[in-house]
Coordinates of C-alpha atoms and ligand atoms in Angstrom, one line a residue:
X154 CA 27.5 -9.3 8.8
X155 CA 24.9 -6.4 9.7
X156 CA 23.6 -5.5 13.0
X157 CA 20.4 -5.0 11.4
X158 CA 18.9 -5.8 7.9
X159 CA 15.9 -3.5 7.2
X160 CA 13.4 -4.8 4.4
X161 CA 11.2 -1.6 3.1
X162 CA 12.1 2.0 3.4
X163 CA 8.2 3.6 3.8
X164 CA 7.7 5.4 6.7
X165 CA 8.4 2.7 9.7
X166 CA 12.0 1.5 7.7
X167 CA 13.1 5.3 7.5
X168 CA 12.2 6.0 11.4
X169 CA 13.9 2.5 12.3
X170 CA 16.7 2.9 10.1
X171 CA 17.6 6.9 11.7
X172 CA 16.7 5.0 15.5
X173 CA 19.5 2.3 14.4
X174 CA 22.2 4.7 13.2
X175 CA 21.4 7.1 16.0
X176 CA 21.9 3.8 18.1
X177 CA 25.3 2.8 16.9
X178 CA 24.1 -0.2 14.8
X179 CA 25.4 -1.0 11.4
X180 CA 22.3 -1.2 9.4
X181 CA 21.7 -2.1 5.7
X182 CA 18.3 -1.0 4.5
X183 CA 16.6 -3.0 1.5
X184 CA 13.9 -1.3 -0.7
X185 CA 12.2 -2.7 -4.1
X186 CA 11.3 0.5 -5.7
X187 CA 13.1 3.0 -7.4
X188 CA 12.7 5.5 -4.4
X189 CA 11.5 5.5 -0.9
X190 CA 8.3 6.3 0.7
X191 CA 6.3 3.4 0.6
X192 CA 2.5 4.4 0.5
X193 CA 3.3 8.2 0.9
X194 CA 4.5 8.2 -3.0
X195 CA 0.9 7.6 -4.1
X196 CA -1.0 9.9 -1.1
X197 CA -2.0 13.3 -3.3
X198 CA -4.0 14.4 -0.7
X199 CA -2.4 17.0 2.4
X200 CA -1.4 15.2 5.4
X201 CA -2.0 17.1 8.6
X202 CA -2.3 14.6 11.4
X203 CA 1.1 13.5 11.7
X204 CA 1.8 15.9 14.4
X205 CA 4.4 18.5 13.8
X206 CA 4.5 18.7 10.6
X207 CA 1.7 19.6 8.0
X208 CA 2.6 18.4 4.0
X209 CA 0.8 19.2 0.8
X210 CA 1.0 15.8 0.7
X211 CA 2.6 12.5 1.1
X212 CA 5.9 13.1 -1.7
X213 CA 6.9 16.6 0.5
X214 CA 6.3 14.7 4.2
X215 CA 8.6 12.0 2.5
X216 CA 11.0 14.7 1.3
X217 CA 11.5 15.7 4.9
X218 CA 11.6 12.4 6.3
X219 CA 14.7 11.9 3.8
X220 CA 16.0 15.5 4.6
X221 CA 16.4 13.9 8.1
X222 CA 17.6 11.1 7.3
X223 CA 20.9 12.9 5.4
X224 CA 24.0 12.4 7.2
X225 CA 23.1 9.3 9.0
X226 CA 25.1 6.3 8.3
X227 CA 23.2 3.4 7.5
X228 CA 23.1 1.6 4.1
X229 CA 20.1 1.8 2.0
X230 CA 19.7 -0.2 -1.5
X231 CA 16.8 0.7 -3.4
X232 CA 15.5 -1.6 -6.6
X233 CA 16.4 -4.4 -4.7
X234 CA 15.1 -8.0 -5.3
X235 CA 14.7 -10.7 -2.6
X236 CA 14.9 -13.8 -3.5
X237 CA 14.4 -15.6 -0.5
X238 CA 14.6 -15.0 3.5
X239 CA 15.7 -17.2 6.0
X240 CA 14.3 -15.6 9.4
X241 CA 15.7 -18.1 12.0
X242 CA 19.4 -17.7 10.4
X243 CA 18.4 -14.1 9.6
X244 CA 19.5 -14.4 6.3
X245 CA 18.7 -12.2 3.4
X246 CA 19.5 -14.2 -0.5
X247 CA 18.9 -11.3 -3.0
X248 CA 18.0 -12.4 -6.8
X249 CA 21.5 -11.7 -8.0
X250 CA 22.7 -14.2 -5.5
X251 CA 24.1 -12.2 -2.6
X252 CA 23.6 -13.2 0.7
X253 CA 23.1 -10.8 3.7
X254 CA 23.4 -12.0 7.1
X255 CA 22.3 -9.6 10.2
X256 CA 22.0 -10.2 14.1
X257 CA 18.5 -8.3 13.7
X258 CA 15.7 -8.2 11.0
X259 CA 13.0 -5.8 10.8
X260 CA 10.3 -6.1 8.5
X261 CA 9.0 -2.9 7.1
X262 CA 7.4 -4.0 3.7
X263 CA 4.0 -2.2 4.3
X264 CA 1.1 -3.0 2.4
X265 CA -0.1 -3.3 -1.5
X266 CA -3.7 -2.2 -3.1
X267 CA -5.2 -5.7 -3.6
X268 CA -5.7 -7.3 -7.2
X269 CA -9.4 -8.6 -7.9
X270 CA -7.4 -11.0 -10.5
X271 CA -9.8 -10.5 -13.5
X272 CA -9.1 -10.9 -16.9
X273 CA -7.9 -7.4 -18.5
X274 CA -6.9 -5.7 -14.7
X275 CA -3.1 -6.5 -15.6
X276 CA -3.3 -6.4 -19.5
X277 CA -4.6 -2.6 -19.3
X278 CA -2.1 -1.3 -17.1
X279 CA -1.5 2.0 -18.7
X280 CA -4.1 1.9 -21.1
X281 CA -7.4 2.5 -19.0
X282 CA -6.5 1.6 -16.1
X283 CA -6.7 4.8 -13.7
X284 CA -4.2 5.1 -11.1
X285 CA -5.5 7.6 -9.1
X286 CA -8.9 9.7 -9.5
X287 CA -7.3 12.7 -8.3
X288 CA -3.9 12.7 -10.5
X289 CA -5.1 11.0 -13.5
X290 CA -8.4 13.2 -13.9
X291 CA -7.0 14.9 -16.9
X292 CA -6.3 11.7 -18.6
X293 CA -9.9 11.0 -17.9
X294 CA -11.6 14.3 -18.4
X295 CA -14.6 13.7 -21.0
X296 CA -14.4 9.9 -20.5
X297 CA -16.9 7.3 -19.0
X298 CA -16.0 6.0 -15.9
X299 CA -15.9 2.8 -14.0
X300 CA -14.6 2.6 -10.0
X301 CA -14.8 -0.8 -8.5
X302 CA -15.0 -1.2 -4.7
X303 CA -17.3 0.0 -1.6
X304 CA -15.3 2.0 0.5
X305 CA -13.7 5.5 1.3
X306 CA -11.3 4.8 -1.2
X307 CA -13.7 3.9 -4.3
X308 CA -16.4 6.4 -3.3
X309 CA -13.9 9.6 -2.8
X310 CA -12.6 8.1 -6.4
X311 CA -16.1 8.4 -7.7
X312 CA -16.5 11.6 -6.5
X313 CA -13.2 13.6 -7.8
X314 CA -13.3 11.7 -10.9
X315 CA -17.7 13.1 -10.9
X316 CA -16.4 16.4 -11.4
X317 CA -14.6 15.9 -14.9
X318 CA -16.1 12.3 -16.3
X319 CA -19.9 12.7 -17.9
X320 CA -20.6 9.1 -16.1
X321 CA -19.2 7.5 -13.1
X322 CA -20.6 4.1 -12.7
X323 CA -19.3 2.8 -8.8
X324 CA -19.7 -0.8 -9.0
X325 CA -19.4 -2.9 -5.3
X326 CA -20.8 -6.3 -4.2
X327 CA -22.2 -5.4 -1.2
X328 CA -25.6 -4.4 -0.7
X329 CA -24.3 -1.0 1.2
X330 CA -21.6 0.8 0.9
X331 CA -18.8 0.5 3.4
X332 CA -17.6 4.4 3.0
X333 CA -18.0 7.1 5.4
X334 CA -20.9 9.2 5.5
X335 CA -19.4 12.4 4.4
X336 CA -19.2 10.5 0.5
X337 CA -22.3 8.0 1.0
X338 CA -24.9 10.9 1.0
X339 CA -22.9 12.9 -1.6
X340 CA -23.1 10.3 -4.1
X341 CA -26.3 10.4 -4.6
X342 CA -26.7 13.8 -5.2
X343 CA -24.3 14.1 -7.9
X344 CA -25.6 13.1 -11.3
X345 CA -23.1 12.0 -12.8
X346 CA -22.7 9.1 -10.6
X347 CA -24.3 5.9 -10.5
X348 CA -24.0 2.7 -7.8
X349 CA -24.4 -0.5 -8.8
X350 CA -24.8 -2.1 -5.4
X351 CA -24.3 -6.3 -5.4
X352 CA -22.4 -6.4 -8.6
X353 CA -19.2 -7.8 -9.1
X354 CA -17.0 -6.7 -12.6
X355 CA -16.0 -10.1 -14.3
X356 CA -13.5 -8.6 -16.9
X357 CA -11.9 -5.5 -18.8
X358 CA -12.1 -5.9 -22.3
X359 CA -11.0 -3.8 -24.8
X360 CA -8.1 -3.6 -27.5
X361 CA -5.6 -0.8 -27.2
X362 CA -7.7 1.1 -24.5
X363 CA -10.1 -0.1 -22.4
X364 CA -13.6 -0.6 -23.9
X365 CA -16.4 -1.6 -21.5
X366 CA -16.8 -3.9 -18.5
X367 CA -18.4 -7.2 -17.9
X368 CA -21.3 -7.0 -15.0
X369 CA -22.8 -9.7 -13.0
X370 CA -25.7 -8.0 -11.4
X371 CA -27.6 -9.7 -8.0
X372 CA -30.8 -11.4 -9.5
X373 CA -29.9 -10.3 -13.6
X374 CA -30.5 -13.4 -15.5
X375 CA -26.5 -12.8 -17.1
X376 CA -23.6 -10.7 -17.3
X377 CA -23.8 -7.6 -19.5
X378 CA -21.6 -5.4 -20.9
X379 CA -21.2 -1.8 -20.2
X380 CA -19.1 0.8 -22.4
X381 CA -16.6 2.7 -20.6
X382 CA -13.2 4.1 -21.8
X383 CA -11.4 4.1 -17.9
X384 CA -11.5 1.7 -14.9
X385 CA -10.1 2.2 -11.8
X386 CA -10.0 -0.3 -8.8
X387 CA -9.9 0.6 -5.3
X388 CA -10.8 -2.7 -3.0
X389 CA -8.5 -2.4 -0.3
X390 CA -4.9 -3.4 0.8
X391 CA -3.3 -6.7 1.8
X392 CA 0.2 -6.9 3.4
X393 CA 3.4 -8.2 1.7
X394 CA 4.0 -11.3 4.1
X395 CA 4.7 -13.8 0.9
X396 CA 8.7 -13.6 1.8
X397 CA 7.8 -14.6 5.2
X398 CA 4.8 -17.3 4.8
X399 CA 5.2 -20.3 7.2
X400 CA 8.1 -18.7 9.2
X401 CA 6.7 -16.4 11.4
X402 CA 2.9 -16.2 13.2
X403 CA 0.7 -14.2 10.5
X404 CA -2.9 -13.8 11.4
X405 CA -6.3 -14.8 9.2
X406 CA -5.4 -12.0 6.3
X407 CA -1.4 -12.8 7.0
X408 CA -0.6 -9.5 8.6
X409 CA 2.6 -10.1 10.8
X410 CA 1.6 -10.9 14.5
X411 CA 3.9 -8.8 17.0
X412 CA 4.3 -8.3 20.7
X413 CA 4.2 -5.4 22.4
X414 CA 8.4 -4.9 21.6
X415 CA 7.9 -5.0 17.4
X416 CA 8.9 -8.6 17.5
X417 CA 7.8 -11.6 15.9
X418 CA 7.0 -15.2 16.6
X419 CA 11.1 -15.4 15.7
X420 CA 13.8 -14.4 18.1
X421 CA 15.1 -10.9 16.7
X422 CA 12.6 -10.5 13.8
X423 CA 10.6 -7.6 14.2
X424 CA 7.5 -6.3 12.2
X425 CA 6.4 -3.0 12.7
X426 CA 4.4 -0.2 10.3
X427 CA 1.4 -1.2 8.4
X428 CA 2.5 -4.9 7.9
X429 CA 1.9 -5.4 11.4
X430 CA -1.1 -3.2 12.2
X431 CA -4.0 -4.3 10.5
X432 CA -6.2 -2.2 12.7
X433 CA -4.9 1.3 12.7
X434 CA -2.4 1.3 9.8
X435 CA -1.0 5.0 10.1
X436 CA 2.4 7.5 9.5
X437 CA 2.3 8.2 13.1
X438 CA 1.9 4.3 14.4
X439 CA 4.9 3.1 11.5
X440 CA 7.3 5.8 12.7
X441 CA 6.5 4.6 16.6
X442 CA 6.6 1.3 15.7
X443 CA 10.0 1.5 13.6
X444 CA 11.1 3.5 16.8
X445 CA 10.4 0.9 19.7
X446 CA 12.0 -1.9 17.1
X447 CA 15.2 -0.2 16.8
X448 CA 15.3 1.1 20.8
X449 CA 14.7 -3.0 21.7
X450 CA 17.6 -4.3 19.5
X451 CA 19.9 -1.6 20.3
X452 CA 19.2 -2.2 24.1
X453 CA 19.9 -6.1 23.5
X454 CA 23.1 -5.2 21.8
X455 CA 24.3 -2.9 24.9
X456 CA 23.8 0.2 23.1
Ligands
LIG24 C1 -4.1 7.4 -0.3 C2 -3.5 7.3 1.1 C3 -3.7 8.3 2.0 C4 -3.2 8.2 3.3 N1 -3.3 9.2 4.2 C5 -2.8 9.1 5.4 C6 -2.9 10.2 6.3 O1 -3.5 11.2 6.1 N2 -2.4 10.0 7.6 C7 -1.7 8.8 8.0 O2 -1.3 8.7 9.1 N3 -1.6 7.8 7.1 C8 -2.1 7.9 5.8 N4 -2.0 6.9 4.9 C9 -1.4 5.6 5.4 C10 0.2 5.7 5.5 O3 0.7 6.1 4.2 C11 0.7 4.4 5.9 O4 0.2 4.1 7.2 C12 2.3 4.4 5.9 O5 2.8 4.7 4.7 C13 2.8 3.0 6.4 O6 4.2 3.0 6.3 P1 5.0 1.6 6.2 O7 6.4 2.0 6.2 O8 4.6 0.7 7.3 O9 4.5 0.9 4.9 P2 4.6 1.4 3.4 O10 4.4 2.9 3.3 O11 3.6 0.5 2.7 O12 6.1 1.1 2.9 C14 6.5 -0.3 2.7 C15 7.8 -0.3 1.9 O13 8.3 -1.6 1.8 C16 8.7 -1.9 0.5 N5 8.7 -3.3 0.3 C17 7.6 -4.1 0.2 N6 8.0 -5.4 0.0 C18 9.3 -5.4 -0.2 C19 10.3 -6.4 -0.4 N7 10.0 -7.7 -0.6 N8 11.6 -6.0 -0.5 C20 12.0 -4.7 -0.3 N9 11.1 -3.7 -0.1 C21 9.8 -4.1 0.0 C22 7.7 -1.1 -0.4 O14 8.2 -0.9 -1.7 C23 7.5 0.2 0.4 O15 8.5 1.1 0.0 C24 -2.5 7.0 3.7 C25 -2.3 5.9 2.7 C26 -2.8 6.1 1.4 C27 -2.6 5.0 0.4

């Protein structure tokens, strides 16, 4: 029996897990990947509004965040599997049968870059698929391009990936771009790029590497085919709520709904970080939000 379970060690698990053990509360931290960091593994670019502290980027702001974490003693498993969660029993059933039981459960599991579930997206993984425009560009360099999705995310991809790809082909179904400014008036200037607006990709095909895309163009009589040797998908994120469907309030894109104290439709569940911010998800809000969690608990449990 835990004071507190923790599920996700990105940014708001870290901050609530040092708040805990700074609080006296025996606290077990669960994480899925390999390593911590949540989002901040994958963020290549430097962060300098989390205020006091500029990083090169989101690996050396983690790498501090862990630095500070040393010496504290709460509990953290990393390539962890849940099988199930009971929230009203706060009870934690991993895949390899285990149960956890806590008086507390925060839920810290973030967000995840949503799928457009398309034949070939999973198959290619690895094989055409680009990660990331901005650390995969050498892979790429020399190779036509295709970047799915209509906002800051897809059009700074189209841009980076501009500079060392002959064609850049920046496909999105709406009729105008969602990014900000700052790329929407570059992109037209650079001639390597070009924006399918209304379009929607239907499939990767290929055999060993990616070949070409399948296009459905607004008002084209049918789908055509376009040759491309790299793809890269950037349509936003959706939260991990699956563990948790039907037992706590999730709103109409089953983000975690939250009080002003971190805590959920469930007596001693708490959300905080991205999963329950689906307006302003930040480094700055997950790390408040992971602090106020931890202060309320800790308060309940005299500490
Ligand atoms: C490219 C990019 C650039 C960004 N730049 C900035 C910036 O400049 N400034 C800024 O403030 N923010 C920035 N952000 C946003 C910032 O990274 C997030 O707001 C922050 O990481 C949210 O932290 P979190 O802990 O709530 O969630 P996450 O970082 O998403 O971490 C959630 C963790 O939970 C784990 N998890 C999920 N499900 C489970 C499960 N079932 N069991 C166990 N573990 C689970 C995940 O593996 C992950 O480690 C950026 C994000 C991206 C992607």
């Amino acid at each position: 029996m835990h004071d507190v379970l923790i599920i996700g060690a990105g940014p708001a698990g870290l901050s609530a897990a040092r708040w805990c053990d700074e609080l006296g509360l025996d606290t077990l931290v669960l994480e899925q990947a390999e390593a911590v960091g949540g989002q901040l593994v994958s963020v290549h670019n430097p962060i300098n509004n989390y205020l006091g502290l500029h990083a090169e980027n989101g690996p050396e702001l983690c790498e501090r965040f862990v630095e500070q974490t040393e010496g504290s003693e709460f509990d953290l498993w990393t390539n962890v599997e849940i099988e199930s969660v009971d929230l009203k029993a706060r009870r934690v059933t991993l895949k390899s049968g285990e149960q956890l039981q806590s008086i507390a459960i925060i839920i810290a599991t973030g967000l995840r870059r949503r799928r457009l579930g398309i034949p070939g997206e999973m198959e290619f993984a690895g094989r055409g698929l680009i990660e990331s425009g901005a650390h995969d560009r050498d892979q790429f360099a020399g190779k036509d391009v295709c970047v799915i999705g209509g906002g800051d995310a897809a059009a700074e991809n189209a841009l980076l990936l501009a500079e060392v790809c002959p064609t850049v082909t920046l496909v999105h179904r709406r009729r105008k771009l969602r990014a900000r400014r700052e790329f929407t008036e570059a992109l037209p200037t650079n001639h390597c790029v070009t924006v399918f607006p209304e379009s929607i990709v239907r499939r990767i095909i290929g055999g060993d590497w990616v070949e070409a895309v399948e296009i459905e163009r607004a008002g084209a009589i049918k789908p055509f085919q376009m040759a491309v040797q790299g793809v890269l998908i950037r349509i936003g994120f959706e939260p991990n709520t699956d563990l948790f469907q039907g037992q706590i309030e999730l709103d109409e894109r089953s983000f975690a709904i939250v009080g002003s104290q971190q805590e959920t439709s469930v007596a001693n569940v708490f959300a905080i970080g991205d999963v329950a911010n689906p307006l302003a998800p930040t480094i700055a809000g997950a790390v408040g939000s992971g602090a106020t969690a931890a202060k309320v608990i800790g308060s309940r449990l005299g500490r």
